[in-house]
PDB file of C-alpha atoms in Angstrom:
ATOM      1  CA  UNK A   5       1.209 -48.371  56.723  1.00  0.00           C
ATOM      2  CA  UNK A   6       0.657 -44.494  57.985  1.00  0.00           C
ATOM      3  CA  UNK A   7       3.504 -42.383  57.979  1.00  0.00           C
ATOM      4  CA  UNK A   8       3.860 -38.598  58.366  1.00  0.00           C
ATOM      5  CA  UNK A   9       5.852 -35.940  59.631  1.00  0.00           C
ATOM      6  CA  UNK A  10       7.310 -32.338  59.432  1.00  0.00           C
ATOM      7  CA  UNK A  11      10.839 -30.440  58.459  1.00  0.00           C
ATOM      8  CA  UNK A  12      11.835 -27.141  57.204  1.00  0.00           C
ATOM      9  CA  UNK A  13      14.232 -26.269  54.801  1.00  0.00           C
ATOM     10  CA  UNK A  14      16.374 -23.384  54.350  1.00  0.00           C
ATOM     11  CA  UNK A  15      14.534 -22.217  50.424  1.00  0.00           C
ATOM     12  CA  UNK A  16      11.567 -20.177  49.654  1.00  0.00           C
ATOM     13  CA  UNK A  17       8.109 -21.511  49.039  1.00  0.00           C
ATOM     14  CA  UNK A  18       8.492 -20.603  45.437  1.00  0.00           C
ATOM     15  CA  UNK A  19      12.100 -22.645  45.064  1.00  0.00           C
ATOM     16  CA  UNK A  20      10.631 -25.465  47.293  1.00  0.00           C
ATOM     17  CA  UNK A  21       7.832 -25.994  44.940  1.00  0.00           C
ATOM     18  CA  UNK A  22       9.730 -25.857  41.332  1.00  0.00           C
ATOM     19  CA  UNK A  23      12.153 -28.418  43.443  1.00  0.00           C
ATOM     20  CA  UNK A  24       9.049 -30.427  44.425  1.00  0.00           C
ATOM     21  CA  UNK A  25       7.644 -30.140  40.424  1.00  0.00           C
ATOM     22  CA  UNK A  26      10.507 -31.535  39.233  1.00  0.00           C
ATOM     23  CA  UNK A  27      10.893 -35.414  38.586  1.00  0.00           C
ATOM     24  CA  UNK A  28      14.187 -35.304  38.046  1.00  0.00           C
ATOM     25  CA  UNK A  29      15.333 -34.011  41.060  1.00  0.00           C
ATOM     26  CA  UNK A  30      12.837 -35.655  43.405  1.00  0.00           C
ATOM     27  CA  UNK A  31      14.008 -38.750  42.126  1.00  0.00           C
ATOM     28  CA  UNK A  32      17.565 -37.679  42.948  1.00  0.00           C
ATOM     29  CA  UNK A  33      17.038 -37.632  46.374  1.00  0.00           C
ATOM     30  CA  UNK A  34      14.989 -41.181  46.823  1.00  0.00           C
ATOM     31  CA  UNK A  35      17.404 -43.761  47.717  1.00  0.00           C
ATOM     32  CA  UNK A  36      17.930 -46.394  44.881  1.00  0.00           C
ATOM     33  CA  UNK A  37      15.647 -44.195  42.295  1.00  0.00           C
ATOM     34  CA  UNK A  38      16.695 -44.568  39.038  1.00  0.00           C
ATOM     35  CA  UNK A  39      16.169 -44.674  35.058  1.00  0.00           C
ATOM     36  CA  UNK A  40      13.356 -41.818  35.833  1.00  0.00           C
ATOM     37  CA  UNK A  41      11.285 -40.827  33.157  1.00  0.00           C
ATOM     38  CA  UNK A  42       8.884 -37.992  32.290  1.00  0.00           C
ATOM     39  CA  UNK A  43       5.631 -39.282  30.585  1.00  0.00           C
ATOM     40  CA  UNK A  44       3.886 -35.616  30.860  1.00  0.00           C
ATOM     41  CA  UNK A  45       3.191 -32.619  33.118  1.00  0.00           C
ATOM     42  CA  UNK A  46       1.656 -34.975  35.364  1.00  0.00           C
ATOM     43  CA  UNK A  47       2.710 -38.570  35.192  1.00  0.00           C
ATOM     44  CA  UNK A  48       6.318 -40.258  35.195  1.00  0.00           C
ATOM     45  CA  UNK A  49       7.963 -43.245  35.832  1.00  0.00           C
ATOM     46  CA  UNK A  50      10.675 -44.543  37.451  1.00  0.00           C
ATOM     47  CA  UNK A  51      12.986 -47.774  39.434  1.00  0.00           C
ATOM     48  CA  UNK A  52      12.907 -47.922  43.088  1.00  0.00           C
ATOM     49  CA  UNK A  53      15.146 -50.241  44.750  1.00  0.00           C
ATOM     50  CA  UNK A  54      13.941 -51.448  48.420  1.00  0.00           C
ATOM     51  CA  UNK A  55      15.988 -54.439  49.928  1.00  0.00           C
ATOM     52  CA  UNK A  56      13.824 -56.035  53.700  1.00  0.00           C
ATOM     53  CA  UNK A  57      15.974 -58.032  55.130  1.00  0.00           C
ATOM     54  CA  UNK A  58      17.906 -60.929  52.629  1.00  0.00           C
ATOM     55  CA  UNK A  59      14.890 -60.126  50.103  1.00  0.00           C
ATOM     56  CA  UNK A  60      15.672 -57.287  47.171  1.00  0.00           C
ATOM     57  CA  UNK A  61      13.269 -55.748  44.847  1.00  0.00           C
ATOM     58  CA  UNK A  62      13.181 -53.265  42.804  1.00  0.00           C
ATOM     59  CA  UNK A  63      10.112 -51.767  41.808  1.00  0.00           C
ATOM     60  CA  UNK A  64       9.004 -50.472  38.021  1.00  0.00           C
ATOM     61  CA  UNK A  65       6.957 -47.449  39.715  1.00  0.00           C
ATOM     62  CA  UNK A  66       4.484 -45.311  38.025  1.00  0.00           C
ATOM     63  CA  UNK A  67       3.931 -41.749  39.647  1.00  0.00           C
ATOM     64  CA  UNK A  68       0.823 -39.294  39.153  1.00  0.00           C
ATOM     65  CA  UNK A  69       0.543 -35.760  40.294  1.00  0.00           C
ATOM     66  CA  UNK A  70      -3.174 -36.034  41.540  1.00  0.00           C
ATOM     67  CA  UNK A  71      -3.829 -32.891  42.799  1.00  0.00           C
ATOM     68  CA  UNK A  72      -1.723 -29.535  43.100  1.00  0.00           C
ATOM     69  CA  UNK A  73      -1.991 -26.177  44.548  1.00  0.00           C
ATOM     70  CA  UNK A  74       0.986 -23.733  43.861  1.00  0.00           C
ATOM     71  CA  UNK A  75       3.444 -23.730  47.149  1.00  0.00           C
ATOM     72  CA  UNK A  76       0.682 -24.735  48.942  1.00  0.00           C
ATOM     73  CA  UNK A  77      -0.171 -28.540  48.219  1.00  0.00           C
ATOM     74  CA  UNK A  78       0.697 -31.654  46.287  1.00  0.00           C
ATOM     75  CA  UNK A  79      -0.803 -35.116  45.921  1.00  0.00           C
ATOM     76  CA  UNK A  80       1.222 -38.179  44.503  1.00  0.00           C
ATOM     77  CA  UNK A  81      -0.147 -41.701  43.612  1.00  0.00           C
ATOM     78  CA  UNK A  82       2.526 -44.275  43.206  1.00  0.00           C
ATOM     79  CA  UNK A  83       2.121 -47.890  41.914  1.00  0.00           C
ATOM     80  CA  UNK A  84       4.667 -50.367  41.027  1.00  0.00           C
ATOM     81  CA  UNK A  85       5.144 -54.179  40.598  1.00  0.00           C
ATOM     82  CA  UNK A  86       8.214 -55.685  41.889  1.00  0.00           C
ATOM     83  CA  UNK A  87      10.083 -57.029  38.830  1.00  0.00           C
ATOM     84  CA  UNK A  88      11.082 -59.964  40.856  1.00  0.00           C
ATOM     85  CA  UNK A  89       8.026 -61.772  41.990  1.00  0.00           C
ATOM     86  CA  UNK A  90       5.124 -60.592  43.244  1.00  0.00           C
ATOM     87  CA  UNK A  91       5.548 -57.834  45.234  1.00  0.00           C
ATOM     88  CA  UNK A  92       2.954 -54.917  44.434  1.00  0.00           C
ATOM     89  CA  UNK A  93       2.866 -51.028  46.120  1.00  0.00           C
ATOM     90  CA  UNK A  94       1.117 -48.564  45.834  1.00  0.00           C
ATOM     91  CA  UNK A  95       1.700 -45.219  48.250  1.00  0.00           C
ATOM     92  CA  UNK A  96      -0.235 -41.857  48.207  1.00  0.00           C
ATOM     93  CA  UNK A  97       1.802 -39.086  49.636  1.00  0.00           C
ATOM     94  CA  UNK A  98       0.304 -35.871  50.709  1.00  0.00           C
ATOM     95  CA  UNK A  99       2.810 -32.882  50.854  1.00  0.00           C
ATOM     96  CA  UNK A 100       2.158 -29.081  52.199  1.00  0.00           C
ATOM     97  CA  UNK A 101       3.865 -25.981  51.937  1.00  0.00           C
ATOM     98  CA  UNK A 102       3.562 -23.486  54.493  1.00  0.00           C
ATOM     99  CA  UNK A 103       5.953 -19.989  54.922  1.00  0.00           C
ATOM    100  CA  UNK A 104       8.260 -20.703  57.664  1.00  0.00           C
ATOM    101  CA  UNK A 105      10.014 -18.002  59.780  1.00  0.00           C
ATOM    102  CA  UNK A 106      10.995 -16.076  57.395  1.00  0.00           C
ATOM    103  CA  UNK A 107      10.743 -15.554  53.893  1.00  0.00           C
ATOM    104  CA  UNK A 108      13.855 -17.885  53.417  1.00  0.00           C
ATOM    105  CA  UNK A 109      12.770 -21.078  54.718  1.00  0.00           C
ATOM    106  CA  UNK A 110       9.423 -23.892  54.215  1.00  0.00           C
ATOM    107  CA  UNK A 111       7.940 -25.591  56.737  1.00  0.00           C
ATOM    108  CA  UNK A 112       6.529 -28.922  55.203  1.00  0.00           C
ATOM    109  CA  UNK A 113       4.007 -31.175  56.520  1.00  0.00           C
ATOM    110  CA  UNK A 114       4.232 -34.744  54.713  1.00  0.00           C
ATOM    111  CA  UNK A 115       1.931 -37.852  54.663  1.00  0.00           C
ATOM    112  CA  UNK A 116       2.057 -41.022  53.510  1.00  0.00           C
ATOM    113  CA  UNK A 117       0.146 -43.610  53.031  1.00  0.00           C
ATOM    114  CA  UNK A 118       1.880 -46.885  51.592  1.00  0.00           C
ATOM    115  CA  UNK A 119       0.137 -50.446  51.091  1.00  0.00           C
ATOM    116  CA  UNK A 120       2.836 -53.369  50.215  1.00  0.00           C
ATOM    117  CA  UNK A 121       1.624 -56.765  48.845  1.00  0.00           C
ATOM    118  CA  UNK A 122       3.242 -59.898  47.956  1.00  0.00           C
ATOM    119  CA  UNK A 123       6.657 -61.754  48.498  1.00  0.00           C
ATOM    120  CA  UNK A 124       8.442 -58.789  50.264  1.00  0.00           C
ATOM    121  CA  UNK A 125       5.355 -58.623  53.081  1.00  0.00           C
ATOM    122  CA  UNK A 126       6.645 -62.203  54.065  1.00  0.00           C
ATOM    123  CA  UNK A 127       9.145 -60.783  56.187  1.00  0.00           C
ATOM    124  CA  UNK A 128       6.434 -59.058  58.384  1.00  0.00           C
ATOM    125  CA  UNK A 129       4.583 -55.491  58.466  1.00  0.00           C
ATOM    126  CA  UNK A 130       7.248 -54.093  61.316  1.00  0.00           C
ATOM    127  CA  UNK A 131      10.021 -54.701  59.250  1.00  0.00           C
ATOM    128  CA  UNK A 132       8.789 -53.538  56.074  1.00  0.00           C
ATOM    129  CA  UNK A 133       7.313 -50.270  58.540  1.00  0.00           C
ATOM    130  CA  UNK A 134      10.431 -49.872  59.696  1.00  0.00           C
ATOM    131  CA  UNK A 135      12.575 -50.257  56.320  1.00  0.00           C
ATOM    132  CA  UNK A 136      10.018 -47.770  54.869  1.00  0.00           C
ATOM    133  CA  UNK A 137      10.920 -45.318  57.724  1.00  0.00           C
ATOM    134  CA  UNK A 138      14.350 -45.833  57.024  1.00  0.00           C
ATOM    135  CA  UNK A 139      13.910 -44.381  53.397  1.00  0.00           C
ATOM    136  CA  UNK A 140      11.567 -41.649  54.329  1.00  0.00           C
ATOM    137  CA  UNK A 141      13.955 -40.867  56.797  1.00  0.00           C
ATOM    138  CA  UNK A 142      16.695 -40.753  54.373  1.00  0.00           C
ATOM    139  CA  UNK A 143      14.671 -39.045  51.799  1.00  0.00           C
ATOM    140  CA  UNK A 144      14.127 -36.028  54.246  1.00  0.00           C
ATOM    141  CA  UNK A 145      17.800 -35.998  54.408  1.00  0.00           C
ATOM    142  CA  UNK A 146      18.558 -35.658  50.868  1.00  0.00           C
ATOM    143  CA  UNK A 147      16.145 -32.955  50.871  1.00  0.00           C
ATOM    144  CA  UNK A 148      17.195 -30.588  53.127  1.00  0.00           C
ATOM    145  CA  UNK A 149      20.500 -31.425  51.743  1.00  0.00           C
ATOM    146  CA  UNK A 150      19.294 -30.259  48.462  1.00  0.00           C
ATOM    147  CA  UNK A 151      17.403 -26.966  49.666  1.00  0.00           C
ATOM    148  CA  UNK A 152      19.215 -26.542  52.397  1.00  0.00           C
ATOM    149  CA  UNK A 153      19.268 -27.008  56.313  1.00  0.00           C
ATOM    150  CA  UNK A 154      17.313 -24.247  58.846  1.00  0.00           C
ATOM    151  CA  UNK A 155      19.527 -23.954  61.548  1.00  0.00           C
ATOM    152  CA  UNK A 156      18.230 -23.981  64.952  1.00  0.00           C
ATOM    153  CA  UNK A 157      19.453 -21.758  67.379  1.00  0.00           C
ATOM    154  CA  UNK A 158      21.239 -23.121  70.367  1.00  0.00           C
ATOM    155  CA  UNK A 159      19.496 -22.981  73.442  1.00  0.00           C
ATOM    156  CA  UNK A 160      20.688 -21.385  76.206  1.00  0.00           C
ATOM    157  CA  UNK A 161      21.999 -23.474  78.988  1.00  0.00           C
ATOM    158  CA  UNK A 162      19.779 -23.340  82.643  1.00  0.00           C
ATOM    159  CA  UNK A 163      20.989 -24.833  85.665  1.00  0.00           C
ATOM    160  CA  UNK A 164      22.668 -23.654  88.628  1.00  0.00           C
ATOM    161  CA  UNK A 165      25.188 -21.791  86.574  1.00  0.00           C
ATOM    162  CA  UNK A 166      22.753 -20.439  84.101  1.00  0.00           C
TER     163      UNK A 166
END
């Protein structure tokens, strides 16, 4: 499954990043994320909850910086085995960092790629596609709840009275 998207948040490149670098606090905004822990600079682990439908699992997740590029670009591998059954993921998210506006606020471009295996792809790719949206979704919420929102200003009303 191909996801991907854009936001902005109201932080500099600079604060974005250290935010981004940090396991503790990206974990803190993934819902159901838990019992995170730091292996080294570049590899950590971590619980993810995911329920699809009547089936919960939650998944013992291993996480790998693969590539960086300060407030520019960073590369994640995730894998994880479901401690209940069978269910396997893995999920390679791409993240960039681009100046926004101004000086203030991030524009960031995300990507991710996420292959699910086993018990929990019973209940069918396009509710597991749309579950996984759900989270991202949520996850981009936390975020810019975290760094803050970019407000947009209000557009000016046309129509005959305009």
């Amino acid at each position: 499954m191909e996801f991907e998207g854009e936001f902005s948040v109201a932080s500099s490149p600079s604060e974005t990043w250290d935010f981004l670098q940090d396991p503790e606090k990206i974990g803190s905004v993934i819902p159901n994320c838990q019992d995170i822990k730091v292996v080294d600079d570049t590899h950590y682990t971590a619980e993810i909850g995911v329920s699809v439908s009547h089936i919960s699992v939650t998944f013992n997740v291993n996480a790998e910086i693969v590539e960086a590029v300060e407030e520019e670009l960073l590369r994640f591998r995730l894998t994880g085995n479901a401690k209940e059954g069978d269910s396997r993921m893995e999920s390679n998210v791409t993240v960039r960092l681009s100046q926004g506006e101004d000086p203030g606020i991030t524009d960031i471009y995300w990507q991710n790629n996420v292959d699910v295996t086993g018990r929990i792809m019973n209940m069918g790719s396009r509710i597991v596609k749309s579950v996984g949206m759900r989270q991202t979704n949520k996850t981009i919420e936390n975020v810019k709840e975290e760094l803050g929102e970019v407000e947009k200003e209000e557009e000016e009303s046309g129509g005959l009275l305009g």
